[in-house]
Amino acid sequence: MKEMLAIKKAVNTLQDEEVKSYLRLVLAEIKRLKEQSERLEGTLQEPITGLVTGLVEIYNELMNLPEKRAFWDPSPDCTHVHIVPGDSYTGSMKQALRGLGWADSHKIVKLRENYAIGPLGRLDSPEGRKARNDWFLQNILGYFTATDECEEVYTELMDKLEQIPEQARVVIWTSGNACEQTGLRLAVHLLGNKPGGIVVCDACSICEELYNTPEASINYRHSGEIPSAKLQEVLLRIHDNNRLASNDIARLARQWRVISEQAHALRIWNDGAVVEVPADYYDNYLLEKLDRLKPPSGDDGFLKSARLVGEALGDCDQYIGDAYFEYRVRELIYSGILEIKGVPSAMRFYSVRREQGGGTESGMPEV
């Protein structure tokens, strides 16, 4: 009985087209099984075993769908779909929607990647996604754990966007940083002109306007810093004034194409635009941070990499992410500017100091 209820739940998650797709797969496998059985006169041999395995795989894939769609379960009366950057902001958005009682009619699509870093060229193609994935595998510790994870992330995103009901209003959340502004332009590029319309909201700006006073103020660098209680107030202020017109959609899509043609793997938000900068843009900034920080006594001048990265992250006016700063620390080690003590398998496992014989500093200006 328990297994039949699980099967019923899995089938109920399917949309009409998916039901047809799974039925075609099952019937094709059964047809092949029937043909093999007739040829082998009922003898269970290896080909039959392979066909049975295929049916089991379809079963397993179908049974795993409810878990995969825990945060995405579109219903006929779905009114809004929120495209949300990052894990932290997604968690806050879920809590805020539940707190308002909107969880059934407001759904979430998460932009999982940090679009401020890594190549974005030809992201619409498998070759472009592989190039991005390879860059992360080669430079960012623990960012992707599978050689095809970037492909899976993009495929999942496309799947979610294609499932958006026609009547649903799409709300894309963004703020003043390269990660979210690039994500906005990518989302608009992928969505095009949705019948339900596209609204752009900046929760950081709204929260600063609502809650900042001369006595106490917070300047948010990314949406993930906003707690769910404040986000509820932001959600209550969604209105059509920020709905994108056709020319706005065309402009943002055009800007995405420009960004995706850039050669560098680092972007910042500057003067209302996503701007590419060289990979070593923050190297001098990291070195100056290291010079100002006081290493623990008795550690021969070495400072934990995690502390250096944490200080750099906390004082930077851009939202880049700790993974990129850690990557640049390792590059400074490889280039001989820094010395290392420990193993650079994670930030907490190694310390750094200036190369004692004297190295050549990055020529980038302080930012």
Tab-separated table of C-alpha atoms in Angstrom:
chain	number	residue	atom	x	y	z
A	1	MET	CA	0.000	0.000	0.000
A	2	LYS	CA	2.796	2.436	0.916
A	3	GLU	CA	4.544	1.805	-2.417
A	4	MET	CA	1.308	2.343	-4.365
A	5	LEU	CA	0.791	5.701	-2.630
A	6	ALA	CA	4.354	6.694	-3.589
A	7	ILE	CA	3.644	5.712	-7.212
A	8	LYS	CA	0.426	7.741	-7.178
A	9	LYS	CA	2.301	10.776	-5.810
A	10	ALA	CA	4.998	10.456	-8.498
A	11	VAL	CA	2.451	10.199	-11.322
A	12	ASN	CA	0.477	13.171	-9.975
A	13	THR	CA	3.581	15.393	-10.310
A	14	LEU	CA	3.638	14.874	-14.097
A	15	GLN	CA	2.349	17.425	-16.578
A	16	ASP	CA	0.281	16.280	-19.594
A	17	GLU	CA	3.241	16.233	-22.007
A	18	GLU	CA	5.381	14.333	-19.505
A	19	VAL	CA	2.716	11.656	-19.073
A	20	LYS	CA	2.780	11.097	-22.835
A	21	SER	CA	6.586	11.057	-22.853
A	22	TYR	CA	6.860	8.454	-20.085
A	23	LEU	CA	4.094	6.346	-21.644
A	24	ARG	CA	5.971	6.343	-24.988
A	25	LEU	CA	9.155	5.217	-23.222
A	26	VAL	CA	7.370	2.427	-21.335
A	27	LEU	CA	5.530	1.160	-24.444
A	28	ALA	CA	8.741	1.228	-26.493
A	29	GLU	CA	10.541	-0.862	-23.859
A	30	ILE	CA	7.609	-3.320	-23.630
A	31	LYS	CA	7.546	-3.617	-27.436
A	32	ARG	CA	11.267	-4.433	-27.480
A	33	LEU	CA	10.749	-6.938	-24.649
A	34	LYS	CA	7.933	-8.626	-26.576
A	35	GLU	CA	10.027	-8.852	-29.753
A	36	GLN	CA	13.025	-10.298	-27.918
A	37	SER	CA	10.811	-12.817	-26.100
A	38	GLU	CA	9.321	-14.031	-29.380
A	39	ARG	CA	12.754	-14.423	-30.981
A	40	LEU	CA	14.218	-16.263	-28.008
A	41	GLU	CA	11.087	-18.400	-27.505
A	42	GLY	CA	10.683	-17.411	-23.881
A	43	THR	CA	14.291	-18.068	-22.853
A	44	LEU	CA	15.470	-15.415	-20.367
A	45	GLN	CA	18.803	-14.372	-21.737
A	46	GLU	CA	20.988	-11.269	-21.467
A	47	PRO	CA	19.035	-9.121	-23.990
A	48	ILE	CA	15.832	-9.640	-21.998
A	49	THR	CA	17.640	-8.748	-18.775
A	50	GLY	CA	18.817	-5.506	-20.393
A	51	LEU	CA	15.278	-4.551	-21.403
A	52	VAL	CA	13.962	-5.244	-17.913
A	53	THR	CA	16.770	-3.030	-16.582
A	54	GLY	CA	15.564	-0.242	-18.902
A	55	LEU	CA	12.057	-0.444	-17.481
A	56	VAL	CA	13.448	-0.378	-13.931
A	57	GLU	CA	15.434	2.772	-14.774
A	58	ILE	CA	12.274	4.499	-16.056
A	59	TYR	CA	10.526	3.483	-12.827
A	60	ASN	CA	13.363	4.865	-10.686
A	61	GLU	CA	13.463	8.150	-12.595
A	62	LEU	CA	9.719	8.615	-12.222
A	63	MET	CA	9.768	7.792	-8.494
A	64	ASN	CA	12.511	10.370	-7.872
A	65	LEU	CA	10.531	13.206	-9.494
A	66	PRO	CA	8.598	14.318	-6.355
A	67	GLU	CA	11.858	14.929	-4.470
A	68	LYS	CA	13.408	16.791	-7.407
A	69	ARG	CA	10.317	19.018	-7.650
A	70	ALA	CA	9.964	19.774	-3.962
A	71	PHE	CA	10.254	23.498	-4.665
A	72	TRP	CA	8.556	23.497	-8.059
A	73	ASP	CA	5.017	22.183	-8.326
A	74	PRO	CA	3.096	24.412	-10.743
A	75	SER	CA	-0.666	24.285	-10.459
A	76	PRO	CA	-3.384	25.532	-12.844
A	77	ASP	CA	-4.006	28.564	-10.615
A	78	CYS	CA	-0.339	29.515	-10.221
A	79	THR	CA	-0.262	33.319	-10.401
A	80	HIS	CA	3.429	34.164	-9.940
A	81	VAL	CA	6.789	32.541	-10.619
A	82	HIS	CA	9.769	34.066	-8.834
A	83	ILE	CA	13.196	33.699	-10.441
A	84	VAL	CA	15.526	33.944	-7.478
A	85	PRO	CA	19.349	34.165	-7.291
A	86	GLY	CA	21.255	31.802	-4.990
A	87	ASP	CA	20.524	29.311	-2.220
A	88	SER	CA	20.289	31.820	0.636
A	89	TYR	CA	17.758	34.068	-1.075
A	90	THR	CA	15.752	31.047	-2.243
A	91	GLY	CA	15.458	29.877	1.379
A	92	SER	CA	14.317	33.323	2.537
A	93	MET	CA	11.828	33.556	-0.337
A	94	LYS	CA	10.285	30.182	0.547
A	95	GLN	CA	9.833	31.265	4.173
A	96	ALA	CA	8.379	34.629	3.151
A	97	LEU	CA	5.874	33.047	0.754
A	98	ARG	CA	4.788	30.549	3.401
A	99	GLY	CA	4.454	33.345	5.948
A	100	LEU	CA	2.114	35.231	3.609
A	101	GLY	CA	0.137	32.104	2.738
A	102	TRP	CA	1.183	32.398	-0.910
A	103	ALA	CA	3.134	29.139	-1.273
A	104	ASP	CA	0.450	27.453	-3.410
A	105	SER	CA	0.099	30.219	-5.978
A	106	HIS	CA	3.659	31.637	-5.973
A	107	LYS	CA	6.403	29.297	-7.195
A	108	ILE	CA	10.202	29.580	-7.279
A	109	VAL	CA	12.865	28.957	-9.906
A	110	LYS	CA	16.376	29.187	-8.489
A	111	LEU	CA	19.379	30.558	-10.382
A	112	ARG	CA	22.023	28.332	-8.820
A	113	GLU	CA	25.180	29.736	-10.386
A	114	ASN	CA	27.387	32.729	-9.558
A	115	TYR	CA	27.325	34.563	-12.886
A	116	ALA	CA	29.896	37.124	-11.716
A	117	ILE	CA	32.651	34.573	-12.304
A	118	GLY	CA	33.561	32.033	-14.953
A	119	PRO	CA	33.261	32.211	-18.744
A	120	LEU	CA	29.769	32.718	-20.194
A	121	GLY	CA	30.503	32.413	-23.904
A	122	ARG	CA	28.066	30.292	-25.951
A	123	LEU	CA	26.167	29.252	-22.826
A	124	ASP	CA	23.283	28.228	-25.103
A	125	SER	CA	25.463	25.436	-26.520
A	126	PRO	CA	26.866	22.241	-24.946
A	127	GLU	CA	30.362	23.410	-25.935
A	128	GLY	CA	29.960	26.719	-24.117
A	129	ARG	CA	28.594	25.027	-20.994
A	130	LYS	CA	31.476	22.548	-21.040
A	131	ALA	CA	33.988	25.406	-21.263
A	132	ARG	CA	32.377	27.052	-18.226
A	133	ASN	CA	32.308	23.782	-16.328
A	134	ASP	CA	35.965	23.087	-17.149
A	135	TRP	CA	36.971	26.525	-15.855
A	136	PHE	CA	35.302	25.854	-12.509
A	137	LEU	CA	36.793	22.376	-12.247
A	138	GLN	CA	40.258	23.791	-12.878
A	139	ASN	CA	40.054	26.889	-10.665
A	140	ILE	CA	37.337	26.789	-7.987
A	141	LEU	CA	37.688	24.345	-5.099
A	142	GLY	CA	34.567	22.275	-4.534
A	143	TYR	CA	32.363	24.475	-6.739
A	144	PHE	CA	31.296	21.651	-9.034
A	145	THR	CA	31.652	18.047	-7.984
A	146	ALA	CA	30.738	16.451	-11.299
A	147	THR	CA	32.273	16.935	-14.722
A	148	ASP	CA	28.851	17.656	-16.243
A	149	GLU	CA	27.251	19.634	-13.415
A	150	CYS	CA	27.055	22.877	-15.388
A	151	GLU	CA	25.155	21.007	-18.105
A	152	GLU	CA	22.742	19.604	-15.517
A	153	VAL	CA	22.191	23.022	-13.926
A	154	TYR	CA	21.393	24.611	-17.291
A	155	THR	CA	19.109	21.750	-18.359
A	156	GLU	CA	17.228	21.958	-15.062
A	157	LEU	CA	16.839	25.728	-15.416
A	158	MET	CA	15.475	25.388	-18.960
A	159	ASP	CA	13.073	22.690	-17.793
A	160	LYS	CA	11.706	24.950	-15.032
A	161	LEU	CA	11.334	27.965	-17.321
A	162	GLU	CA	9.483	25.921	-19.933
A	163	GLN	CA	6.977	24.772	-17.286
A	164	ILE	CA	5.897	28.293	-16.341
A	165	PRO	CA	2.117	28.515	-16.958
A	166	GLU	CA	1.013	31.115	-19.501
A	167	GLN	CA	-1.076	33.084	-17.015
A	168	ALA	CA	1.685	33.361	-14.411
A	169	ARG	CA	3.435	36.689	-13.808
A	170	VAL	CA	7.224	36.183	-13.803
A	171	VAL	CA	9.105	38.146	-11.143
A	172	ILE	CA	12.884	38.307	-11.593
A	173	TRP	CA	14.746	39.357	-8.435
A	174	THR	CA	18.000	41.243	-8.769
A	175	SER	CA	20.152	43.812	-6.966
A	176	GLY	CA	23.278	45.884	-7.505
A	177	ASN	CA	25.896	43.233	-8.174
A	178	ALA	CA	27.278	41.479	-11.233
A	179	CYS	CA	26.012	38.022	-10.242
A	180	GLU	CA	22.349	39.013	-10.007
A	181	GLN	CA	22.386	41.568	-12.807
A	182	THR	CA	23.945	39.026	-15.175
A	183	GLY	CA	21.385	36.452	-14.019
A	184	LEU	CA	18.603	38.952	-14.791
A	185	ARG	CA	19.847	39.391	-18.348
A	186	LEU	CA	20.258	35.645	-18.864
A	187	ALA	CA	16.732	34.981	-17.547
A	188	VAL	CA	15.215	37.608	-19.851
A	189	HIS	CA	17.177	36.151	-22.786
A	190	LEU	CA	15.796	32.675	-22.045
A	191	LEU	CA	12.214	33.770	-21.311
A	192	GLY	CA	11.522	36.194	-24.146
A	193	ASN	CA	8.054	37.785	-24.093
A	194	LYS	CA	6.009	35.771	-21.601
A	195	PRO	CA	2.204	36.152	-21.944
A	196	GLY	CA	1.840	36.794	-18.216
A	197	GLY	CA	4.482	39.508	-18.285
A	198	ILE	CA	7.856	39.963	-16.563
A	199	VAL	CA	8.406	42.165	-13.513
A	200	VAL	CA	11.865	43.057	-12.157
A	201	CYS	CA	12.244	43.688	-8.408
A	202	ASP	CA	15.250	44.860	-6.381
A	203	ALA	CA	14.597	43.734	-2.794
A	204	CYS	CA	17.808	45.333	-1.531
A	205	SER	CA	16.810	48.800	-2.717
A	206	ILE	CA	13.265	48.387	-1.379
A	207	CYS	CA	14.534	47.244	2.050
A	208	GLU	CA	16.980	50.130	2.248
A	209	GLU	CA	14.171	52.559	1.446
A	210	LEU	CA	11.798	50.962	3.964
A	211	TYR	CA	14.079	50.360	6.909
A	212	ASN	CA	17.161	52.598	6.738
A	213	THR	CA	17.201	55.660	8.981
A	214	PRO	CA	19.831	58.328	9.706
A	215	GLU	CA	20.564	56.511	12.969
A	216	ALA	CA	20.819	52.978	11.575
A	217	SER	CA	21.192	51.751	8.032
A	218	ILE	CA	22.189	48.611	6.111
A	219	ASN	CA	23.520	48.647	2.578
A	220	TYR	CA	22.875	45.206	1.114
A	221	ARG	CA	25.381	43.849	-1.398
A	222	HIS	CA	23.251	40.901	-2.489
A	223	SER	CA	19.691	39.659	-2.017
A	224	GLY	CA	20.737	36.696	0.140
A	225	GLU	CA	21.441	39.094	3.029
A	226	ILE	CA	17.745	39.987	3.409
A	227	PRO	CA	15.854	38.103	6.185
A	228	SER	CA	12.495	36.560	5.360
A	229	ALA	CA	10.521	38.910	7.655
A	230	LYS	CA	11.666	41.967	5.668
A	231	LEU	CA	11.161	40.071	2.414
A	232	GLN	CA	7.477	39.621	3.244
A	233	GLU	CA	7.089	43.403	3.268
A	234	VAL	CA	8.881	43.573	-0.081
A	235	LEU	CA	6.570	40.952	-1.588
A	236	LEU	CA	3.539	42.988	-0.552
A	237	ARG	CA	4.884	45.819	-2.706
A	238	ILE	CA	5.088	43.891	-5.982
A	239	HIS	CA	3.197	45.877	-8.579
A	240	ASP	CA	3.030	46.331	-12.326
A	241	ASN	CA	5.033	49.558	-12.382
A	242	ASN	CA	8.201	47.532	-12.900
A	243	ARG	CA	6.771	45.345	-15.664
A	244	LEU	CA	9.159	45.127	-18.587
A	245	ALA	CA	7.979	46.556	-21.891
A	246	SER	CA	8.957	44.834	-25.145
A	247	ASN	CA	11.800	47.294	-25.735
A	248	ASP	CA	13.138	46.630	-22.190
A	249	ILE	CA	13.137	42.892	-22.867
A	250	ALA	CA	14.954	43.413	-26.164
A	251	ARG	CA	17.503	45.711	-24.488
A	252	LEU	CA	18.281	43.275	-21.645
A	253	ALA	CA	18.520	40.333	-24.051
A	254	ARG	CA	20.906	42.358	-26.200
A	255	GLN	CA	23.019	43.172	-23.143
A	256	TRP	CA	23.162	39.468	-22.325
A	257	ARG	CA	24.557	38.729	-25.772
A	258	VAL	CA	27.271	41.357	-25.240
A	259	ILE	CA	28.183	39.920	-21.825
A	260	SER	CA	28.287	36.371	-23.178
A	261	GLU	CA	30.757	37.421	-25.885
A	262	GLN	CA	33.295	38.791	-23.396
A	263	ALA	CA	36.531	36.879	-22.924
A	264	HIS	CA	37.288	37.422	-19.217
A	265	ALA	CA	36.064	35.260	-16.340
A	266	LEU	CA	35.347	38.063	-13.852
A	267	ARG	CA	32.606	40.700	-13.921
A	268	ILE	CA	31.726	43.614	-11.634
A	269	TRP	CA	28.733	45.960	-11.403
A	270	ASN	CA	29.852	49.483	-12.208
A	271	ASP	CA	27.831	52.598	-13.049
A	272	GLY	CA	24.695	50.612	-13.859
A	273	ALA	CA	26.381	48.071	-16.128
A	274	VAL	CA	27.961	44.619	-15.958
A	275	VAL	CA	31.626	45.202	-16.762
A	276	GLU	CA	34.283	42.563	-17.445
A	277	VAL	CA	37.652	42.963	-15.713
A	278	PRO	CA	40.900	40.934	-15.795
A	279	ALA	CA	41.187	37.824	-13.628
A	280	ASP	CA	43.821	39.501	-11.402
A	281	TYR	CA	41.675	42.579	-10.763
A	282	TYR	CA	41.559	41.912	-6.991
A	283	ASP	CA	45.114	40.600	-6.505
A	284	ASN	CA	46.554	43.871	-5.214
A	285	TYR	CA	43.513	44.292	-2.978
A	286	LEU	CA	44.211	40.855	-1.434
A	287	LEU	CA	47.892	41.687	-0.926
A	288	GLU	CA	47.079	44.953	0.809
A	289	LYS	CA	44.611	43.116	3.057
A	290	LEU	CA	47.320	40.624	3.961
A	291	ASP	CA	49.780	43.411	4.798
A	292	ARG	CA	47.276	45.077	7.157
A	293	LEU	CA	46.215	41.925	9.027
A	294	LYS	CA	48.208	40.784	12.038
A	295	PRO	CA	49.121	37.066	11.959
A	296	PRO	CA	48.964	35.080	15.232
A	297	SER	CA	52.132	35.297	17.315
A	298	GLY	CA	54.443	32.347	16.996
A	299	ASP	CA	53.170	31.387	13.531
A	300	ASP	CA	56.188	32.810	11.711
A	301	GLY	CA	54.136	35.493	9.968
A	302	PHE	CA	51.669	33.108	8.342
A	303	LEU	CA	47.977	34.009	8.247
A	304	LYS	CA	45.139	31.554	7.689
A	305	SER	CA	43.851	31.776	4.136
A	306	ALA	CA	40.272	31.667	5.450
A	307	ARG	CA	40.841	34.830	7.495
A	308	LEU	CA	42.384	36.684	4.564
A	309	VAL	CA	39.524	35.708	2.270
A	310	GLY	CA	36.931	36.532	4.929
A	311	GLU	CA	38.363	40.018	5.473
A	312	ALA	CA	38.541	40.648	1.726
A	313	LEU	CA	34.968	39.464	1.260
A	314	GLY	CA	33.651	41.574	4.124
A	315	ASP	CA	35.238	44.840	2.965
A	316	CYS	CA	34.692	44.492	-0.776
A	317	ASP	CA	31.963	46.708	-2.202
A	318	GLN	CA	31.211	44.101	-4.864
A	319	TYR	CA	29.604	40.680	-4.423
A	320	ILE	CA	32.139	38.249	-5.886
A	321	GLY	CA	32.062	35.271	-3.528
A	322	ASP	CA	34.724	33.710	-1.317
A	323	ALA	CA	35.518	30.982	-3.860
A	324	TYR	CA	36.929	33.485	-6.338
A	325	PHE	CA	39.087	35.248	-3.734
A	326	GLU	CA	40.465	31.876	-2.610
A	327	TYR	CA	41.279	31.027	-6.230
A	328	ARG	CA	43.277	34.261	-6.544
A	329	VAL	CA	45.156	33.523	-3.299
A	330	ARG	CA	46.276	30.233	-4.828
A	331	GLU	CA	47.295	32.022	-8.023
A	332	LEU	CA	49.440	34.396	-5.960
A	333	ILE	CA	51.081	31.351	-4.395
A	334	TYR	CA	51.724	29.746	-7.791
A	335	SER	CA	53.241	32.980	-9.094
A	336	GLY	CA	55.693	33.164	-6.180
A	337	ILE	CA	54.244	36.316	-4.585
A	338	LEU	CA	52.974	34.395	-1.548
A	339	GLU	CA	54.399	31.496	0.455
A	340	ILE	CA	52.193	28.696	1.714
A	341	LYS	CA	52.158	26.524	4.814
A	342	GLY	CA	49.775	23.594	4.669
A	343	VAL	CA	47.789	21.944	1.891
A	344	PRO	CA	45.521	24.103	-0.349
A	345	SER	CA	42.677	21.592	-0.422
A	346	ALA	CA	40.424	24.053	1.426
A	347	MET	CA	40.848	27.535	2.933
A	348	ARG	CA	41.047	26.275	6.508
A	349	PHE	CA	43.914	23.892	5.712
A	350	TYR	CA	46.600	26.385	4.723
A	351	SER	CA	48.165	29.713	5.662
A	352	VAL	CA	50.012	32.332	3.604
A	353	ARG	CA	52.525	35.134	3.967
A	354	ARG	CA	54.499	37.400	1.666
A	355	GLU	CA	57.304	35.595	-0.136
A	356	GLN	CA	60.330	36.331	2.021
A	357	GLY	CA	62.748	36.677	-0.902
A	358	GLY	CA	60.595	39.428	-2.437
A	359	GLY	CA	58.087	38.903	-5.201
A	360	THR	CA	56.511	41.067	-7.844
A	361	GLU	CA	53.165	42.550	-6.866
A	362	SER	CA	50.177	42.735	-9.105
A	363	GLY	CA	49.964	46.029	-10.929
A	364	MET	CA	46.218	46.408	-10.455
A	365	PRO	CA	44.959	49.498	-8.626
A	366	GLU	CA	43.247	49.268	-5.263
A	367	VAL	CA	39.492	48.791	-5.502
